Coordinates of C-alpha atoms and ligand atoms in Angstrom, one line a residue:
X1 CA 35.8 13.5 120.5
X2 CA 38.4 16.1 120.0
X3 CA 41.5 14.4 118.9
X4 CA 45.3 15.2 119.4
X5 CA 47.1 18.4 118.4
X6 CA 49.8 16.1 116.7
X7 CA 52.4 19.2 117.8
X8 CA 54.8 16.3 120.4
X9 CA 54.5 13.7 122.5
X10 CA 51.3 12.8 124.6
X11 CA 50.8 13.6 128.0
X12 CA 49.4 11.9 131.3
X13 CA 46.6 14.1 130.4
X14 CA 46.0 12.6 126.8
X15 CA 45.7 9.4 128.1
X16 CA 43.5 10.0 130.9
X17 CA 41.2 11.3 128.5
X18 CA 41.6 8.5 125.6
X19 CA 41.0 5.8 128.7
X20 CA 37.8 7.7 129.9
X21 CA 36.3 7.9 126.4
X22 CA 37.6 3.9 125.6
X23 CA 35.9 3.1 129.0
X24 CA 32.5 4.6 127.7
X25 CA 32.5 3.2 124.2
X26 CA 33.5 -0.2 125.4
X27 CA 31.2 0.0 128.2
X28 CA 28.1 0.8 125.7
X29 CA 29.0 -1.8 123.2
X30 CA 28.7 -4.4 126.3
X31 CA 25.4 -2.9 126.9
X32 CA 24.7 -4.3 123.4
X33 CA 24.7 -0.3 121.8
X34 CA 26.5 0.2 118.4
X35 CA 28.8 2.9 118.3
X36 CA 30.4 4.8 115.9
X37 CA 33.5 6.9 117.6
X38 CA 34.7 9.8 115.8
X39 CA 38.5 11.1 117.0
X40 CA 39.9 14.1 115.1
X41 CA 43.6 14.6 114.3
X42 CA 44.3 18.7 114.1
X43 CA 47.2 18.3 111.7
X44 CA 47.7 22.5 110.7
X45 CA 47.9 24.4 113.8
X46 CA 50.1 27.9 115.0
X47 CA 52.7 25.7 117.6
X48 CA 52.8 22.6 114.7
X49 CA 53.9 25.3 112.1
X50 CA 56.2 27.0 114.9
X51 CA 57.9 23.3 115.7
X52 CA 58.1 21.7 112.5
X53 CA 60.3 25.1 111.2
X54 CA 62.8 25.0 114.6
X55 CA 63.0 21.5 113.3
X56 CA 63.7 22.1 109.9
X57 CA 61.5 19.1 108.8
X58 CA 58.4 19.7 106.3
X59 CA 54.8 19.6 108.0
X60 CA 53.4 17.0 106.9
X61 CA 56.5 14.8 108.5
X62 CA 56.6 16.4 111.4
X63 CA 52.8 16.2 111.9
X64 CA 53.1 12.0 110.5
X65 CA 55.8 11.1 113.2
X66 CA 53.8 12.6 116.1
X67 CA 50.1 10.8 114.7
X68 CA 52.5 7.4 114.7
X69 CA 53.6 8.1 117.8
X70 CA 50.1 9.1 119.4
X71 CA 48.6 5.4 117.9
X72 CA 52.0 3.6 119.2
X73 CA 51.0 5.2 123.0
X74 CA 47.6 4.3 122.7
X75 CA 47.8 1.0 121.8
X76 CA 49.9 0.4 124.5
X77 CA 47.4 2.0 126.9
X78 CA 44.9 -0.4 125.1
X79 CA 42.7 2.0 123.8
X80 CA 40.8 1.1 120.5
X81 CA 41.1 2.9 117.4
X82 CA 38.7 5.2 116.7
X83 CA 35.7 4.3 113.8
X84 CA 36.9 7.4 111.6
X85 CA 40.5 10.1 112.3
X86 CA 39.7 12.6 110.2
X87 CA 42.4 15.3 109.6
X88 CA 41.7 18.9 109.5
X89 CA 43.3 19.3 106.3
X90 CA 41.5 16.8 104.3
X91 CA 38.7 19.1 105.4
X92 CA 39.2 22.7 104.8
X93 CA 37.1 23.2 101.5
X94 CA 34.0 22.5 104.3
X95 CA 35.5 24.4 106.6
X96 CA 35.7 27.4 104.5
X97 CA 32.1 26.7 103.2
X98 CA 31.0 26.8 107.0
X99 CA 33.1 30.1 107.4
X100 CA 31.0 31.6 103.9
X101 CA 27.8 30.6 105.8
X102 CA 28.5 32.2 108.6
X103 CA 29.4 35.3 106.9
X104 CA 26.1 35.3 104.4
X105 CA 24.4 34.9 107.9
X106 CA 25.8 38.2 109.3
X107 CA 27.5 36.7 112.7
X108 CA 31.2 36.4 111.2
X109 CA 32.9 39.8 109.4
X110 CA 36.4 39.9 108.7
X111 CA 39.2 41.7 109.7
X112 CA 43.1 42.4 108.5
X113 CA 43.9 39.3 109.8
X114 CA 41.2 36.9 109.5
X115 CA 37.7 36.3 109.9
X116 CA 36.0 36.3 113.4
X117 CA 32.5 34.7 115.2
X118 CA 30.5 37.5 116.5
X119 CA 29.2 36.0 119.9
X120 CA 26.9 38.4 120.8
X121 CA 25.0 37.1 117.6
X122 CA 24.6 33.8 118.5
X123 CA 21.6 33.1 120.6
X124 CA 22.8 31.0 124.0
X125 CA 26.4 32.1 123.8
X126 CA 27.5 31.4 127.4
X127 CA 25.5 27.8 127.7
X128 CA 28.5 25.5 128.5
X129 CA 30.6 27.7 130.4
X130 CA 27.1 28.5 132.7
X131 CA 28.0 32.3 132.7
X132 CA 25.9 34.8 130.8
X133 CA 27.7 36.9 128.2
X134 CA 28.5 39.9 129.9
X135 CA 30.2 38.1 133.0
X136 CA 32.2 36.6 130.2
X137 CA 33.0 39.5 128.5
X138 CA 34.1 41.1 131.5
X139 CA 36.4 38.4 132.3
X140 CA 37.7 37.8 128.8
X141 CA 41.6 38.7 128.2
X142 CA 41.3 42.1 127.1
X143 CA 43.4 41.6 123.5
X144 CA 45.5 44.2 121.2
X145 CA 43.7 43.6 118.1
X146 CA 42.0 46.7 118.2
X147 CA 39.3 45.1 114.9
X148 CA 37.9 42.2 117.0
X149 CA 34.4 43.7 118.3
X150 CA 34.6 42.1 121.2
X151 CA 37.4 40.4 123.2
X152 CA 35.2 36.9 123.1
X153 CA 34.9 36.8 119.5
X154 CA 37.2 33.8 117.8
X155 CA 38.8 33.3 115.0
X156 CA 37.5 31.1 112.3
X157 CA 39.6 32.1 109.3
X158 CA 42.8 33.2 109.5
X159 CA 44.6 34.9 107.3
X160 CA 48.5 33.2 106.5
X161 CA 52.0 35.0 107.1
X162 CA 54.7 34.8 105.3
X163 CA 55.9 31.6 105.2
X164 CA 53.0 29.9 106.5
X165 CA 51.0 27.1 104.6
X166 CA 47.9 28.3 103.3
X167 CA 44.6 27.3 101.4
X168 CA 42.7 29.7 99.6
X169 CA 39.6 31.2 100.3
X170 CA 37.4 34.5 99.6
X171 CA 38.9 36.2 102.2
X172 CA 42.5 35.4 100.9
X173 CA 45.3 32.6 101.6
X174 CA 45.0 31.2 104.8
X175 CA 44.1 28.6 107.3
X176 CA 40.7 27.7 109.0
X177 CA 40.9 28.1 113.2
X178 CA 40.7 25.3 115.6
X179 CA 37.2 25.6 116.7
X180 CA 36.0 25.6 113.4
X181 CA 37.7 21.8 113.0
X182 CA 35.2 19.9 115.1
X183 CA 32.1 21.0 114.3
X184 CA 32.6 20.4 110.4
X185 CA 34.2 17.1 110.7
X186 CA 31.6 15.9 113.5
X187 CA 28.8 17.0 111.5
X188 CA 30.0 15.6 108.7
X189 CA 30.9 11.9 109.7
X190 CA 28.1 11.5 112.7
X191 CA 25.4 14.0 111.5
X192 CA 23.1 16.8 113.2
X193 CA 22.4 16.1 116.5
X194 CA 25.0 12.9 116.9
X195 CA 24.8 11.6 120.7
X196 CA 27.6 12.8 122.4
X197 CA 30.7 14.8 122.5
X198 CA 33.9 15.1 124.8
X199 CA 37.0 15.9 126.0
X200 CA 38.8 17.0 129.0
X201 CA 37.4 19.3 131.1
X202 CA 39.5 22.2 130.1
X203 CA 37.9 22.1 126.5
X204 CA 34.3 23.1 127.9
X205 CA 35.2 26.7 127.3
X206 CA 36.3 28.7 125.2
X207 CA 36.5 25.4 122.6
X208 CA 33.3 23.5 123.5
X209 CA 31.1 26.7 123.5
X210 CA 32.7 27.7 120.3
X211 CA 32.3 25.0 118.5
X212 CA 28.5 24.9 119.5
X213 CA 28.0 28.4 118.6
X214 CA 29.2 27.9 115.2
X215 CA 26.6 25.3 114.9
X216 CA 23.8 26.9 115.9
X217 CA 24.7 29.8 114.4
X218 CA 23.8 28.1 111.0
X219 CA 21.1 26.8 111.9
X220 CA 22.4 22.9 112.8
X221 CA 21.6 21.3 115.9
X222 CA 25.2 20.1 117.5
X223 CA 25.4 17.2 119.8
X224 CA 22.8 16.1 122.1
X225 CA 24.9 15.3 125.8
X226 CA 28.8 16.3 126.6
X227 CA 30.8 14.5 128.4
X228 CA 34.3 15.9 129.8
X229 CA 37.1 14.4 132.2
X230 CA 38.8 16.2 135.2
X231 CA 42.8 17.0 135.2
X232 CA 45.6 14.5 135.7
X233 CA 47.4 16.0 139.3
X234 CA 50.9 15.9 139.9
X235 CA 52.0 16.7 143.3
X236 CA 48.6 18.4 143.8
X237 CA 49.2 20.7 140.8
X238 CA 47.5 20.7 137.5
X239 CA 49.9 19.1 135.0
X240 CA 50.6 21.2 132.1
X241 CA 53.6 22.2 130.4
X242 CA 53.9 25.4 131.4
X243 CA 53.8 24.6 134.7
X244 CA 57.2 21.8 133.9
X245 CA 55.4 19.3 136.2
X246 CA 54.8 17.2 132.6
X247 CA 55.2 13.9 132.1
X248 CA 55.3 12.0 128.1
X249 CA 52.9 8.4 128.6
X250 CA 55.6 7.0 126.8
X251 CA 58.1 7.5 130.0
X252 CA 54.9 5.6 132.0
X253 CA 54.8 2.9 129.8
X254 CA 58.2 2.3 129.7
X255 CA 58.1 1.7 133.8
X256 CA 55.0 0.4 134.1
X257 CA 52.5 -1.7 132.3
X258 CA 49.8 0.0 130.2
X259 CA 47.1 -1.7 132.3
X260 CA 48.3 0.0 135.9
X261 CA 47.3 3.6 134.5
X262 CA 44.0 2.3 133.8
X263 CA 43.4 0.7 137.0
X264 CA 44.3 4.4 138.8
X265 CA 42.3 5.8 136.0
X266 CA 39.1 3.6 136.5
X267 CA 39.7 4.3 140.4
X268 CA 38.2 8.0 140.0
X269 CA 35.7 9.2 138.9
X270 CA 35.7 10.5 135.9
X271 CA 35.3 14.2 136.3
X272 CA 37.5 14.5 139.6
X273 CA 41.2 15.3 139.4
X274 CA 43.4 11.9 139.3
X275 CA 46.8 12.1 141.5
X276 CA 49.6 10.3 139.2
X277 CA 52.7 9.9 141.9
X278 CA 55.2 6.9 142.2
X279 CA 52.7 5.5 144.8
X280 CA 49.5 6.1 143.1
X281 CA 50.7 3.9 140.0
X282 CA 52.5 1.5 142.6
X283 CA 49.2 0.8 144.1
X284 CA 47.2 0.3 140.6
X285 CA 49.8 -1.9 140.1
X286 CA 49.3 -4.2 142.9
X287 CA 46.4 -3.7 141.9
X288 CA 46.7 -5.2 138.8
X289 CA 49.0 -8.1 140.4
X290 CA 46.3 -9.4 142.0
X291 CA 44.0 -9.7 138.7
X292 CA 46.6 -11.3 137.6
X293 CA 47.3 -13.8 140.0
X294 CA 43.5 -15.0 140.1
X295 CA 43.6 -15.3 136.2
X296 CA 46.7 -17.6 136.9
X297 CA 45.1 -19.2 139.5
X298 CA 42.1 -20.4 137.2
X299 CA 43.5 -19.7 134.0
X300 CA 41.3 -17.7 132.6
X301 CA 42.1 -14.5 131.3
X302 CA 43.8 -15.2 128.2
X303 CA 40.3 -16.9 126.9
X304 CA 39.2 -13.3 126.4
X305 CA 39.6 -11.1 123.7
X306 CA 40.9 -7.8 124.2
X307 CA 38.5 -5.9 122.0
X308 CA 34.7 -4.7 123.2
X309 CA 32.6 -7.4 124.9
X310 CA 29.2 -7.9 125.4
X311 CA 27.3 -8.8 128.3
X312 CA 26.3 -12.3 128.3
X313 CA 23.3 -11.9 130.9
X314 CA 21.5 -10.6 127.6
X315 CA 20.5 -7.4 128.9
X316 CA 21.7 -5.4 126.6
X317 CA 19.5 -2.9 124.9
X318 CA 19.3 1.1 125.0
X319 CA 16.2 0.6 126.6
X320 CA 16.9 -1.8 129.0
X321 CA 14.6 -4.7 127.3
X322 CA 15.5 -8.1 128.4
X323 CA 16.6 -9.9 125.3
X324 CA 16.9 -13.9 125.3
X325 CA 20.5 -14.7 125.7
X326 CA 21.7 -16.3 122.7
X327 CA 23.4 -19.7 121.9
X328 CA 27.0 -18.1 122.3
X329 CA 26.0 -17.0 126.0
X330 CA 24.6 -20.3 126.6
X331 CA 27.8 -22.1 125.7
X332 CA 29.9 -19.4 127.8
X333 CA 30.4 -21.1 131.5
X334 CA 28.2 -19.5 133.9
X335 CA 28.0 -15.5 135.0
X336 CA 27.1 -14.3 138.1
X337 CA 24.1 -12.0 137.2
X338 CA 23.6 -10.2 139.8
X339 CA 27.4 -9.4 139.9
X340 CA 26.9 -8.1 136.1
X341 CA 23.5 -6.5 137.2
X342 CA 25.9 -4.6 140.1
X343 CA 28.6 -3.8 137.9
X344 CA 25.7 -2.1 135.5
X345 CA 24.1 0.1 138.3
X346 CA 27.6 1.6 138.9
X347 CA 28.8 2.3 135.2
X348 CA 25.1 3.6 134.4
X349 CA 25.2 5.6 137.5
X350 CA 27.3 8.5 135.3
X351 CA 29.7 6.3 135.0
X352 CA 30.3 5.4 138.6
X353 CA 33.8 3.6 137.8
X354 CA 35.3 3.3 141.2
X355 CA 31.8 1.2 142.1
X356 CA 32.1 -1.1 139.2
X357 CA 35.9 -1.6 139.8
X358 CA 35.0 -2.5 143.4
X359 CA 32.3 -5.1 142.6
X360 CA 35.4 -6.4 140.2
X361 CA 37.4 -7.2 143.1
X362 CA 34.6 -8.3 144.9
X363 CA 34.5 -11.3 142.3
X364 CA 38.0 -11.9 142.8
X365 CA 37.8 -12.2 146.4
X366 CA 34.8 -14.5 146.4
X367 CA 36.9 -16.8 143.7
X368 CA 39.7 -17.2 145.8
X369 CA 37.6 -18.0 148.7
X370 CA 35.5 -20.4 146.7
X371 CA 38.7 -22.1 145.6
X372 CA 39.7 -22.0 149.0
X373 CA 36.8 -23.8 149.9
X374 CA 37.0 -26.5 147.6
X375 CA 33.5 -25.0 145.5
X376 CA 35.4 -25.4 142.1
X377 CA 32.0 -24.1 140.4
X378 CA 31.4 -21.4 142.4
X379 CA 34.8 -20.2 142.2
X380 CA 34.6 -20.8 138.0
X381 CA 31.7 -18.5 138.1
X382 CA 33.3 -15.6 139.9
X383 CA 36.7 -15.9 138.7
X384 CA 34.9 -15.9 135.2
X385 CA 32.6 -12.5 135.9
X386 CA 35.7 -10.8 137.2
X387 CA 37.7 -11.3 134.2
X388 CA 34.3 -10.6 132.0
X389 CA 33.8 -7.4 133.7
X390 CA 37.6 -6.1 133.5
X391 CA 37.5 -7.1 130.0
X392 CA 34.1 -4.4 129.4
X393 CA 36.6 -2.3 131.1
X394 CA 39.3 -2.7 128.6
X395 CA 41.4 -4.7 131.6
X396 CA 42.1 -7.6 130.4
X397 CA 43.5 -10.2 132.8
X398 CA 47.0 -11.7 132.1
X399 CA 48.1 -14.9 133.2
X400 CA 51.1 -14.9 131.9
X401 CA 50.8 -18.4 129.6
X402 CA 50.8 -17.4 126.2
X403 CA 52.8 -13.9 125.4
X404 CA 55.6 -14.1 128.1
X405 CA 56.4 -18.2 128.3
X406 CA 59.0 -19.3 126.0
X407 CA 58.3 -22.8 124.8
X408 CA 61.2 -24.5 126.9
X409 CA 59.6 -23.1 130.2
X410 CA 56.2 -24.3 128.9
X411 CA 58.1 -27.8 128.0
X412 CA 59.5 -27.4 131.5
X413 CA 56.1 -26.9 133.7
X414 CA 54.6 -29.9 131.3
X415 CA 57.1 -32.2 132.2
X416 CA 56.9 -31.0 136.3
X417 CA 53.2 -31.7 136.1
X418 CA 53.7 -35.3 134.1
X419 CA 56.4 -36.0 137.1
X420 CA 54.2 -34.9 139.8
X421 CA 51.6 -37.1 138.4
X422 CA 53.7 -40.1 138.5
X423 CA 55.2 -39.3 141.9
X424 CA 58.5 -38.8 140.7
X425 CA 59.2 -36.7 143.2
X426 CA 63.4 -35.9 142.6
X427 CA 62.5 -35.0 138.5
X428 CA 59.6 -32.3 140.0
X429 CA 62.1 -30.6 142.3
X430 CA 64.9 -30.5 139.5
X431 CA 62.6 -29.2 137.1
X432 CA 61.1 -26.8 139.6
X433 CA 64.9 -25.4 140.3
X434 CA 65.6 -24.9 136.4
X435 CA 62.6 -23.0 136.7
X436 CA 63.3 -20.4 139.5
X437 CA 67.0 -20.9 138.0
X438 CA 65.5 -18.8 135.0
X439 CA 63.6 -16.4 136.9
X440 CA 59.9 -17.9 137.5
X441 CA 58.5 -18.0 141.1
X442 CA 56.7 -22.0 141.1
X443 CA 53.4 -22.8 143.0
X444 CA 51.4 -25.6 143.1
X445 CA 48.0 -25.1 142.5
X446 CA 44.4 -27.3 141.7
X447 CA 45.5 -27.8 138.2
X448 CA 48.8 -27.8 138.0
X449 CA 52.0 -26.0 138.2
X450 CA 51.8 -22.0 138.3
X451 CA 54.2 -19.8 137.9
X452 CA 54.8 -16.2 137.1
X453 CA 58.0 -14.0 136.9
X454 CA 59.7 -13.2 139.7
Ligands
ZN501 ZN1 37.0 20.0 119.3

């Protein structure tokens, strides 16, 4: 995947597109897949050079404090860390061989201020952004460098300023262009022809085609499928800086828990627009609430781990074999297959998220009505294929009795339930008023006292 600019702070957009790509790599490594996920960090870029100077801090600081905060943001958003984050710098001798291959090939020449990709030399130029080359040309920003050859060529070299950090090179001190970034380190870490590549959808041109150009251009066969998210909306507009409608994840996360944006992400489809408003992320949060409740209902979701899952019906299997559950599944209380077998159709269905989500709540419904109903098994199955399913997802279920309860309010709800037991009726409403006393809504439930903040 193309990784963060580590220039400031990320965006709604950066974590709509760190969720979408989590979603897929947990959602193959519960199909039973192994996966190797490759991030990039570009750590030398014009705005980081332009930001660290205003700031008066060295590059490599200003460039550390953004990468911490990037990982701090996504591990609230619960995104898993990527296999490999290479950084562009650790890589510039490659990229500068790359740039000499593409020279001693004829499609690169150089200029007075760098080195440029000829496009017209590059068979296919035009794939990804589905326009042939001349409709692209003719819509291309008509530049004042009067040495590029032609408006769409890119820069793969570029020659430093004064003042500017700079490696060295053939074509003198300087630092290799962005596009140039993902091919090398891609290639390097996942090989010719790796499986897939993404980003959001604004990447697909000019960045996508250029960094596939540069590959076939040598000769190398980039990836095989891409994959690439729609916008994050605000107010119906496309939220970018420029446009000031720009919101920092970190502002979300401090209102809101990291869950909610993944419910609203998970709601759409991944390559349609996502509206983030007060009441979009109010709604993923109710969302979330009830997830919650059921896990607290039949304590549940704390059992699971946070990190990937696999699918204990045994079908995993790129191609779709059945393979014999093993003793770990059998030991696992029941699944509802055919609830799993749904969920798959929808997630293998391009990633129909909004289906699986739905056969999610489905589950949670049919616990509560199970429950309801006095089926304790029944309602044990579902309630534990919902919060199986939302943990492929990377939503985990909270209910709220490990993390959040202090160990008197634990002491407290033990000693309600011992009192209750015994029919000591006066000590369970005492204990039950110390309780909301200190904030906790009580309920009664099948096993025992329940409560959750108020
Ligand atoms: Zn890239």
């Amino acid at each position: 995947m193309c990784g963060p600019t580590v220039d400031g702070v990320p965006h709604l957009g950066h974590g709509r597109f760190s969720l979408v790509f989590d979603v897929l790599r947990r959602y193959l490594i519960f199909t039973g897949l192994d996966v190797t996920y490759v991030s990039n960090i570009t750590d030398i870029e014009d705005k980081i050079i332009a930001r660290a100077k205003s700031l008066g801090v060295p590059i490599s600081e200003f460039t550390a404090t953004n990468e911490d905060r990037w990982w701090d943001v996504m591990d609230a958003l619960g995104v898993l860390r990527p296999d490999e984050t290479p950084h562009a710098t650790a890589y510039v001798e490659q990229m500068v061989a790359l740039v000499g291959e593409l020279m001693d090939r004829g499609v690169a020449y150089e200029t007075g201020d760098g080195v440029y990709l000829s496009v017209k030399d590059v068979p296919g130029y035009g794939l990804l952004a589905h326009q042939p080359l001349e409709s692209l040309r003719s819509g291309a920003r008509v530049e004042a460098d009067e040495e590029k050859r032609s408006p769409l060529d890119f820069v793969l070299w570029k020659k430093a300023k004064e003042g500017e950090p700079f490696w060295d090179s053939p074509w003198g001190d300087g630092r290799p262009g962005w596009h140039t970034e993902c091919v090398v380190m891609s290639l390097d870490l996942l090989g010719d022809g790796f499986d897939l590549h993404g980003g959001a959808i604004d990447l697909i041109f000019p960045h996508h085609e250029n960094e596939r150009a540069q590959a076939v251009a040598v000769g190398r066969e980039f990836t095989r499928h891409w994959v690439h998210n729609g916008w994050v909306t605000v107010d119906g507009e496309k939220m970018s800086k420029s446009v000031g409608n720009f919101t920092s994840l970190s502002d979300l996360l401090a209102k809101s828990d990291g869950r909610a944006y993944r419910l609203l992400v998970l709601r759409s489809h991944y390559r349609s627009p996502i509206e983030v408003t007060p009441e979009t992320i109010a709604d993923a949060e109710a969302g979330l609430a009830r997830l919650d409740e059921m896990s607290r209902r039949f304590g549940i979701g704390d059992l699971l781990a946070e990190g990937p899952v696999l699918d204990p019906t045994g079908r995993g299997g790129a191609t779709g074999e059945v393979v014999e559950p093993g003793e770990e599944a059998d030991a696992e209380a029941e699944v509802d297959a055919e609830s799993v077998a749904r969920f798959r159709a929808h997630m293998d269905d391009d990633l129909d998220t909004p289906g699986a989500l739905a056969v999610v709540f489905d589950l949670v419904r049919q616990a509560n009505s199970a429950a309801d109903a006095d089926d304790a098994t029944a309602a044990a199955r579902s309630a534990g294929t919902a919060a199986l399913l939302g943990a492929a997802l990377g939503l985990p279920f909270r209910s709220g009795t490990s993390a959040e309860i202090d160990p008197d309010t634990a002491e407290r709800v033990r000693r309600r339930d011992d009192a209750r037991a015994a029919r000591r009726w006066d000590e369970a409403d005492t204990l039950r008023g110390e309780l909301e006393a200190s904030g906790w809504v009580v309920e009664d439930g099948p096993e025992g006292t329940r409560i959750r903040r108020q």
